[in-house]
mmCIF file of C-alpha atoms in Angstrom:
data_model
loop_
_atom_site.group_PDB
_atom_site.id
_atom_site.type_symbol
_atom_site.label_atom_id
_atom_site.label_comp_id
_atom_site.label_asym_id
_atom_site.label_seq_id
_atom_site.Cartn_x
_atom_site.Cartn_y
_atom_site.Cartn_z
ATOM 1 C CA MET A 16 73.502 92.832 100.681
ATOM 2 C CA LYS A 17 71.570 95.767 102.742
ATOM 3 C CA ASN A 18 74.040 97.260 104.685
ATOM 4 C CA VAL A 19 77.660 97.004 103.600
ATOM 5 C CA LEU A 20 80.604 98.755 105.685
ATOM 6 C CA PHE A 21 83.876 100.331 104.475
ATOM 7 C CA ILE A 22 86.882 100.303 106.115
ATOM 8 C CA GLY A 23 89.304 103.260 103.948
ATOM 9 C CA ALA A 24 88.386 105.237 101.267
ATOM 10 C CA GLY A 25 90.987 105.769 99.266
ATOM 11 C CA SER A 26 91.288 104.442 95.578
ATOM 12 C CA MET A 27 89.801 101.980 95.391
ATOM 13 C CA ALA A 28 86.874 101.958 98.627
ATOM 14 C CA GLU A 29 85.715 104.396 95.720
ATOM 15 C CA ALA A 30 85.947 102.789 92.473
ATOM 16 C CA ILE A 31 83.397 99.870 94.261
ATOM 17 C CA ILE A 32 80.690 102.432 95.630
ATOM 18 C CA ALA A 33 80.751 104.428 92.328
ATOM 19 C CA GLY A 34 79.919 101.262 91.258
ATOM 20 C CA ILE A 35 77.811 99.655 93.807
ATOM 21 C CA THR A 36 75.043 102.559 93.938
ATOM 22 C CA ALA A 37 75.664 103.496 90.457
ATOM 23 C CA ASN A 38 74.245 99.856 89.506
ATOM 24 C CA GLY A 39 71.668 99.819 92.687
ATOM 25 C CA ALA A 40 73.467 97.344 94.475
ATOM 26 C CA VAL A 41 73.472 98.530 97.599
ATOM 27 C CA GLU A 42 71.487 101.589 99.290
ATOM 28 C CA PRO A 43 73.892 104.525 99.486
ATOM 29 C CA ALA A 44 72.730 105.348 102.412
ATOM 30 C CA SER A 45 73.766 101.859 103.955
ATOM 31 C CA VAL A 46 77.122 102.050 102.652
ATOM 32 C CA PHE A 47 78.785 102.786 105.891
ATOM 33 C CA VAL A 48 83.019 104.021 105.182
ATOM 34 C CA MET A 49 85.129 104.666 107.356
ATOM 35 C CA ASN A 50 89.141 105.386 107.806
ATOM 36 C CA LYS A 51 92.280 106.493 110.173
ATOM 37 C CA ALA A 52 92.359 110.047 109.806
ATOM 38 C CA ASP A 53 91.000 112.461 107.046
ATOM 39 C CA HIS A 54 86.891 113.170 108.079
ATOM 40 C CA ALA A 55 86.971 115.117 104.540
ATOM 41 C CA ARG A 56 87.723 113.166 102.614
ATOM 42 C CA LEU A 57 85.067 110.875 104.381
ATOM 43 C CA GLU A 58 82.229 113.949 103.766
ATOM 44 C CA GLU A 59 82.685 113.962 100.253
ATOM 45 C CA LEU A 60 82.315 110.457 99.606
ATOM 46 C CA LYS A 61 78.575 111.673 101.305
ATOM 47 C CA ASP A 62 78.563 114.591 99.539
ATOM 48 C CA LYS A 63 79.175 113.099 95.513
ATOM 49 C CA TYR A 64 77.346 109.577 96.299
ATOM 50 C CA GLY A 65 75.244 110.360 99.636
ATOM 51 C CA ILE A 66 76.650 106.995 101.563
ATOM 52 C CA THR A 67 77.077 106.827 106.064
ATOM 53 C CA PRO A 68 80.123 108.243 107.427
ATOM 54 C CA VAL A 69 81.046 106.150 110.549
ATOM 55 C CA LYS A 70 83.554 105.734 112.890
ATOM 56 C CA ILE A 71 84.770 103.549 115.643
ATOM 57 C CA GLY A 72 81.647 102.964 117.557
ATOM 58 C CA ASP A 73 79.236 103.894 115.840
ATOM 59 C CA PRO A 74 76.098 101.735 116.157
ATOM 60 C CA GLU A 75 76.258 100.662 111.888
ATOM 61 C CA ILE A 76 79.132 98.355 112.011
ATOM 62 C CA GLY A 77 77.770 96.016 114.772
ATOM 63 C CA GLN A 78 74.922 96.610 111.118
ATOM 64 C CA ALA A 79 76.924 95.710 108.447
ATOM 65 C CA GLU A 80 76.743 92.207 106.475
ATOM 66 C CA LEU A 81 79.235 92.184 104.884
ATOM 67 C CA ALA A 82 82.980 94.564 105.491
ATOM 68 C CA VAL A 83 85.114 95.119 102.910
ATOM 69 C CA PHE A 84 88.779 96.086 104.022
ATOM 70 C CA ALA A 85 90.049 98.840 101.741
ATOM 71 C CA THR A 86 92.678 100.079 103.531
ATOM 72 C CA LYS A 87 97.144 99.834 102.785
ATOM 73 C CA PRO A 88 98.712 96.512 102.072
ATOM 74 C CA LYS A 89 100.475 98.037 105.307
ATOM 75 C CA ASP A 90 98.111 98.960 107.568
ATOM 76 C CA ALA A 91 95.672 96.162 106.836
ATOM 77 C CA GLY A 92 96.890 94.598 110.846
ATOM 78 C CA GLN A 93 95.555 97.699 112.750
ATOM 79 C CA ALA A 94 92.806 98.206 110.729
ATOM 80 C CA MET A 95 91.332 94.535 112.067
ATOM 81 C CA GLU A 96 92.421 95.016 115.524
ATOM 82 C CA ALA A 97 90.114 98.023 115.627
ATOM 83 C CA ILE A 98 86.961 96.684 114.193
ATOM 84 C CA ALA A 99 87.329 92.981 115.093
ATOM 85 C CA GLU A 100 84.908 93.902 118.123
ATOM 86 C CA HIS A 101 82.436 96.140 116.817
ATOM 87 C CA LEU A 102 81.380 93.436 113.885
ATOM 88 C CA HIS A 103 78.375 91.302 113.729
ATOM 89 C CA PRO A 104 79.842 88.080 114.602
ATOM 90 C CA SER A 105 78.166 86.767 111.599
ATOM 91 C CA ALA A 106 79.141 89.520 109.089
ATOM 92 C CA ALA A 107 81.527 88.746 106.125
ATOM 93 C CA VAL A 108 84.760 89.709 105.221
ATOM 94 C CA LEU A 109 85.685 90.815 101.701
ATOM 95 C CA SER A 110 89.490 92.020 101.561
ATOM 96 C CA VAL A 111 90.117 93.986 98.255
ATOM 97 C CA MET A 112 93.739 94.616 99.292
ATOM 98 C CA ALA A 113 96.540 93.472 97.275
ATOM 99 C CA GLY A 114 98.272 90.189 99.428
ATOM 100 C CA ILE A 115 97.316 90.228 101.512
ATOM 101 C CA PRO A 116 95.797 86.393 102.426
ATOM 102 C CA ILE A 117 92.386 84.932 103.852
ATOM 103 C CA SER A 118 93.583 83.772 106.534
ATOM 104 C CA MET A 119 95.292 87.341 108.884
ATOM 105 C CA PHE A 120 91.871 88.048 108.579
ATOM 106 C CA GLU A 121 90.976 84.503 110.093
ATOM 107 C CA GLU A 122 93.906 85.313 113.012
ATOM 108 C CA LYS A 123 92.710 89.085 113.551
ATOM 109 C CA LEU A 124 88.649 88.256 113.358
ATOM 110 C CA GLY A 125 88.056 85.159 114.145
ATOM 111 C CA SER A 126 86.012 82.347 112.181
ATOM 112 C CA ARG A 127 84.069 83.851 110.222
ATOM 113 C CA PRO A 128 83.006 84.168 105.788
ATOM 114 C CA VAL A 129 85.758 84.953 104.743
ATOM 115 C CA ALA A 130 86.559 86.060 100.583
ATOM 116 C CA ARG A 131 89.378 88.148 98.883
ATOM 117 C CA SER A 132 89.285 89.690 95.703
ATOM 118 C CA MET A 133 91.474 91.940 93.659
ATOM 119 C CA PRO A 134 89.832 94.380 91.050
ATOM 120 C CA ASN A 135 91.068 96.830 89.743
ATOM 121 C CA THR A 136 89.815 100.863 89.071
ATOM 122 C CA SER A 137 87.472 100.223 85.883
ATOM 123 C CA ALA A 138 84.680 99.614 88.527
ATOM 124 C CA THR A 139 84.207 103.374 89.087
ATOM 125 C CA ILE A 140 81.853 102.612 84.593
ATOM 126 C CA GLY A 141 81.236 99.111 86.022
ATOM 127 C CA LEU A 142 83.980 97.608 84.179
ATOM 128 C CA ALA A 143 86.236 95.814 86.464
ATOM 129 C CA ALA A 144 87.812 92.292 86.155
ATOM 130 C CA THR A 145 88.194 90.900 89.783
ATOM 131 C CA GLY A 146 89.899 87.568 90.632
ATOM 132 C CA LEU A 147 87.954 86.000 93.801
ATOM 133 C CA ALA A 148 88.828 83.455 96.389
ATOM 134 C CA VAL A 149 87.078 82.105 99.809
ATOM 135 C CA ASN A 150 87.252 80.536 102.891
ATOM 136 C CA GLU A 151 85.256 77.389 103.767
ATOM 137 C CA SER A 152 83.180 78.976 106.266
ATOM 138 C CA VAL A 153 81.701 81.042 102.764
ATOM 139 C CA SER A 154 77.964 80.113 102.599
ATOM 140 C CA ASP A 155 76.283 79.153 99.255
ATOM 141 C CA PRO A 156 74.354 82.180 99.826
ATOM 142 C CA VAL A 157 77.450 84.392 100.873
ATOM 143 C CA ARG A 158 78.904 83.717 97.745
ATOM 144 C CA ARG A 159 76.106 84.162 96.113
ATOM 145 C CA ASP A 160 76.379 87.847 97.690
ATOM 146 C CA ILE A 161 79.572 88.826 97.095
ATOM 147 C CA LEU A 162 80.072 86.904 93.306
ATOM 148 C CA SER A 163 76.125 89.689 92.821
ATOM 149 C CA LEU A 164 77.726 92.780 95.005
ATOM 150 C CA LEU A 165 81.283 93.166 92.331
ATOM 151 C CA GLY A 166 79.454 91.270 89.590
ATOM 152 C CA SER A 167 77.764 94.869 89.476
ATOM 153 C CA ILE A 168 81.208 96.507 88.876
ATOM 154 C CA GLY A 169 82.623 94.233 86.295
ATOM 155 C CA LEU A 170 83.547 90.611 84.770
ATOM 156 C CA VAL A 171 84.192 88.075 88.726
ATOM 157 C CA LYS A 172 86.144 84.615 87.663
ATOM 158 C CA GLU A 173 86.683 82.606 91.744
ATOM 159 C CA VAL A 174 90.108 80.919 91.823
ATOM 160 C CA GLU A 175 91.475 79.296 93.832
ATOM 161 C CA GLU A 176 93.698 82.247 96.542
ATOM 162 C CA ASP A 177 97.127 81.100 95.033
ATOM 163 C CA GLU A 178 96.207 82.597 91.823
ATOM 164 C CA LEU A 179 95.097 85.808 93.247
ATOM 165 C CA HIS A 180 98.734 87.263 93.257
ATOM 166 C CA LEU A 181 98.890 86.155 88.966
ATOM 167 C CA ILE A 182 95.459 87.488 88.882
ATOM 168 C CA THR A 183 96.411 91.077 90.751
ATOM 169 C CA ALA A 184 99.673 91.589 88.175
ATOM 170 C CA LEU A 185 97.444 91.401 85.552
ATOM 171 C CA ALA A 186 93.898 92.555 86.031
ATOM 172 C CA GLY A 187 94.057 94.677 89.658
ATOM 173 C CA SER A 188 97.858 95.460 88.130
ATOM 174 C CA GLY A 189 96.094 95.858 84.587
ATOM 175 C CA PRO A 190 94.918 99.072 83.668
ATOM 176 C CA ALA A 191 97.832 101.385 84.912
ATOM 177 C CA TYR A 192 99.641 98.826 81.757
ATOM 178 C CA VAL A 193 97.190 99.726 79.401
ATOM 179 C CA TYR A 194 97.758 103.414 80.456
ATOM 180 C CA TYR A 195 101.231 103.787 80.317
ATOM 181 C CA PHE A 196 101.242 102.143 76.754
ATOM 182 C CA ALA A 197 98.359 104.762 75.799
ATOM 183 C CA GLU A 198 100.770 107.427 77.609
ATOM 184 C CA ALA A 199 104.051 105.656 75.267
ATOM 185 C CA LEU A 200 102.318 106.293 72.043
ATOM 186 C CA GLU A 201 100.665 109.714 72.823
ATOM 187 C CA GLU A 202 103.995 110.933 73.846
ATOM 188 C CA ALA A 203 105.733 109.405 70.704
ATOM 189 C CA ALA A 204 103.174 110.367 67.779
ATOM 190 C CA THR A 205 103.411 113.992 70.123
ATOM 191 C CA THR A 206 106.843 114.073 69.051
ATOM 192 C CA SER A 207 107.134 113.226 65.861
ATOM 193 C CA GLY A 208 104.487 116.342 65.541
ATOM 194 C CA LEU A 209 100.987 115.424 64.865
ATOM 195 C CA CYS A 210 98.826 117.425 67.223
ATOM 196 C CA GLY A 211 98.055 116.213 70.714
ATOM 197 C CA THR A 212 94.498 115.781 70.773
ATOM 198 C CA ASP A 213 94.727 114.342 67.358
ATOM 199 C CA ALA A 214 96.976 111.482 69.057
ATOM 200 C CA ARG A 215 94.373 111.316 71.688
ATOM 201 C CA GLU A 216 91.191 110.617 70.408
ATOM 202 C CA LEU A 217 93.017 108.763 68.315
ATOM 203 C CA ILE A 218 94.486 106.454 70.961
ATOM 204 C CA ILE A 219 91.282 106.116 71.950
ATOM 205 C CA GLN A 220 89.159 105.152 69.161
ATOM 206 C CA VAL A 221 92.472 102.392 68.353
ATOM 207 C CA LEU A 222 92.166 101.240 71.913
ATOM 208 C CA GLU A 223 88.260 100.946 72.218
ATOM 209 C CA GLY A 224 88.338 98.836 68.403
ATOM 210 C CA ALA A 225 91.250 96.231 69.247
ATOM 211 C CA ALA A 226 89.656 95.988 72.893
ATOM 212 C CA ALA A 227 86.038 94.907 71.036
ATOM 213 C CA MET A 228 87.488 92.744 67.988
ATOM 214 C CA LEU A 229 89.598 90.652 70.744
ATOM 215 C CA LYS A 230 85.599 90.304 72.442
ATOM 216 C CA ARG A 231 83.499 88.912 70.144
ATOM 217 C CA ARG A 232 86.014 86.063 70.100
ATOM 218 C CA THR A 233 86.119 85.422 66.387
ATOM 219 C CA ALA A 234 89.552 85.071 66.216
ATOM 220 C CA GLU A 235 93.289 84.778 68.932
ATOM 221 C CA PRO A 236 94.802 87.724 68.741
ATOM 222 C CA ALA A 237 98.464 86.089 67.347
ATOM 223 C CA GLU A 238 95.604 86.333 64.427
ATOM 224 C CA LEU A 239 93.955 89.106 64.949
ATOM 225 C CA ARG A 240 97.345 90.746 64.549
ATOM 226 C CA GLU A 241 98.203 88.727 62.002
ATOM 227 C CA HIS A 242 95.646 90.381 59.783
ATOM 228 C CA VAL A 243 97.476 93.592 60.267
ATOM 229 C CA THR A 244 100.150 93.123 59.592
ATOM 230 C CA SER A 245 100.526 93.071 55.622
ATOM 231 C CA PRO A 246 104.716 91.014 54.868
ATOM 232 C CA GLY A 247 106.641 94.186 54.293
ATOM 233 C CA GLY A 248 105.109 96.363 54.865
ATOM 234 C CA THR A 249 103.925 99.515 58.099
ATOM 235 C CA THR A 250 103.307 97.162 61.031
ATOM 236 C CA ALA A 251 105.257 94.765 60.169
ATOM 237 C CA ALA A 252 108.581 96.902 60.243
ATOM 238 C CA GLY A 253 106.056 98.356 63.957
ATOM 239 C CA ILE A 254 106.293 94.850 65.164
ATOM 240 C CA ARG A 255 109.947 93.992 64.222
ATOM 241 C CA ALA A 256 110.538 96.971 66.090
ATOM 242 C CA LEU A 257 109.216 96.020 69.134
ATOM 243 C CA ASP A 258 110.631 93.049 69.032
ATOM 244 C CA ASP A 259 114.115 93.841 68.213
ATOM 245 C CA ALA A 260 113.510 95.558 71.349
ATOM 246 C CA GLY A 261 112.679 92.917 73.856
ATOM 247 C CA PHE A 262 107.948 94.312 74.590
ATOM 248 C CA ARG A 263 107.256 90.546 75.280
ATOM 249 C CA HIS A 264 110.059 89.476 77.524
ATOM 250 C CA ALA A 265 108.958 93.776 79.196
ATOM 251 C CA VAL A 266 105.706 92.841 79.540
ATOM 252 C CA ALA A 267 106.462 88.945 81.306
ATOM 253 C CA SER A 268 108.665 90.836 83.389
ATOM 254 C CA CYS A 269 106.041 93.517 84.221
ATOM 255 C CA ILE A 270 104.055 90.833 85.451
ATOM 256 C CA GLN A 271 106.710 88.765 87.302
ATOM 257 C CA ALA A 272 107.792 91.717 88.926
ATOM 258 C CA ALA A 273 104.158 92.803 89.891
ATOM 259 C CA GLU A 274 103.531 88.817 91.065
ATOM 260 C CA ASN A 275 106.406 88.320 93.038
ATOM 261 C CA ARG A 276 106.017 91.779 95.197
ATOM 262 C CA SER A 277 101.887 90.946 95.285
ATOM 263 C CA ARG A 278 103.649 87.336 97.281
ATOM 264 C CA GLU A 279 106.019 89.821 99.144
ATOM 265 C CA LEU A 280 102.832 91.933 100.351
ATOM 266 C CA ALA A 281 101.651 88.276 102.116
ATOM 267 C CA SER A 282 104.520 87.725 103.650
ATOM 268 C CA GLY A 283 104.322 90.481 105.118
ATOM 269 C CA GLN A 284 107.695 92.240 103.234
#
């Protein structure tokens, strides 16, 4: 797509902008960005990525072939109402907002192609994990364009819309869980006396190595864990402590709570 409009200029919008401009998916000057009030933020993005700041009434809005909604979910309805009459009738819509259903876009923006996705902030470095659902108005060419745009920032899986709640919990929020785990590992290591810098570097290497082993797909996660876990050894003791603390239950509860919240957002709660 030649012209892409972002409604919202927060961290997710920036992550996608960084990915698509770095990969050449869209020319920076053809990326139009607007938000509710923070003009300094738009100038920051302009200086950083070469995008074009816009506001309601600017002709660039009507030129957009794709409008990416990246506001906070609570501001979604207001944003749709503000821009509805300014979008070209043929412009497609891509949502990156948690919990906002396709039906809301159809209600407020009329009959047009609508895609709903949930990337994560690893889009900044081209390693996002994104779920995508589309309505019946999305033609094959538009689907390919959206898949190409999202594919420029990482992995994309097309799913049914209802599955996006779970993907939001798993992939959209997933980086935060990994960072939280790294934070806990670092805190445990430094509390026990290891230098903070050494702990951080070792943890990063552990995570990178484990991810690389998983990506090879030569063994299931359980098999890889078993290869490291000698009976009666240090790893076995650590795994036993995690089990005693309810690690698997905590992870399951984490995913369920995030999925439930996504469904609550979709129902306006």
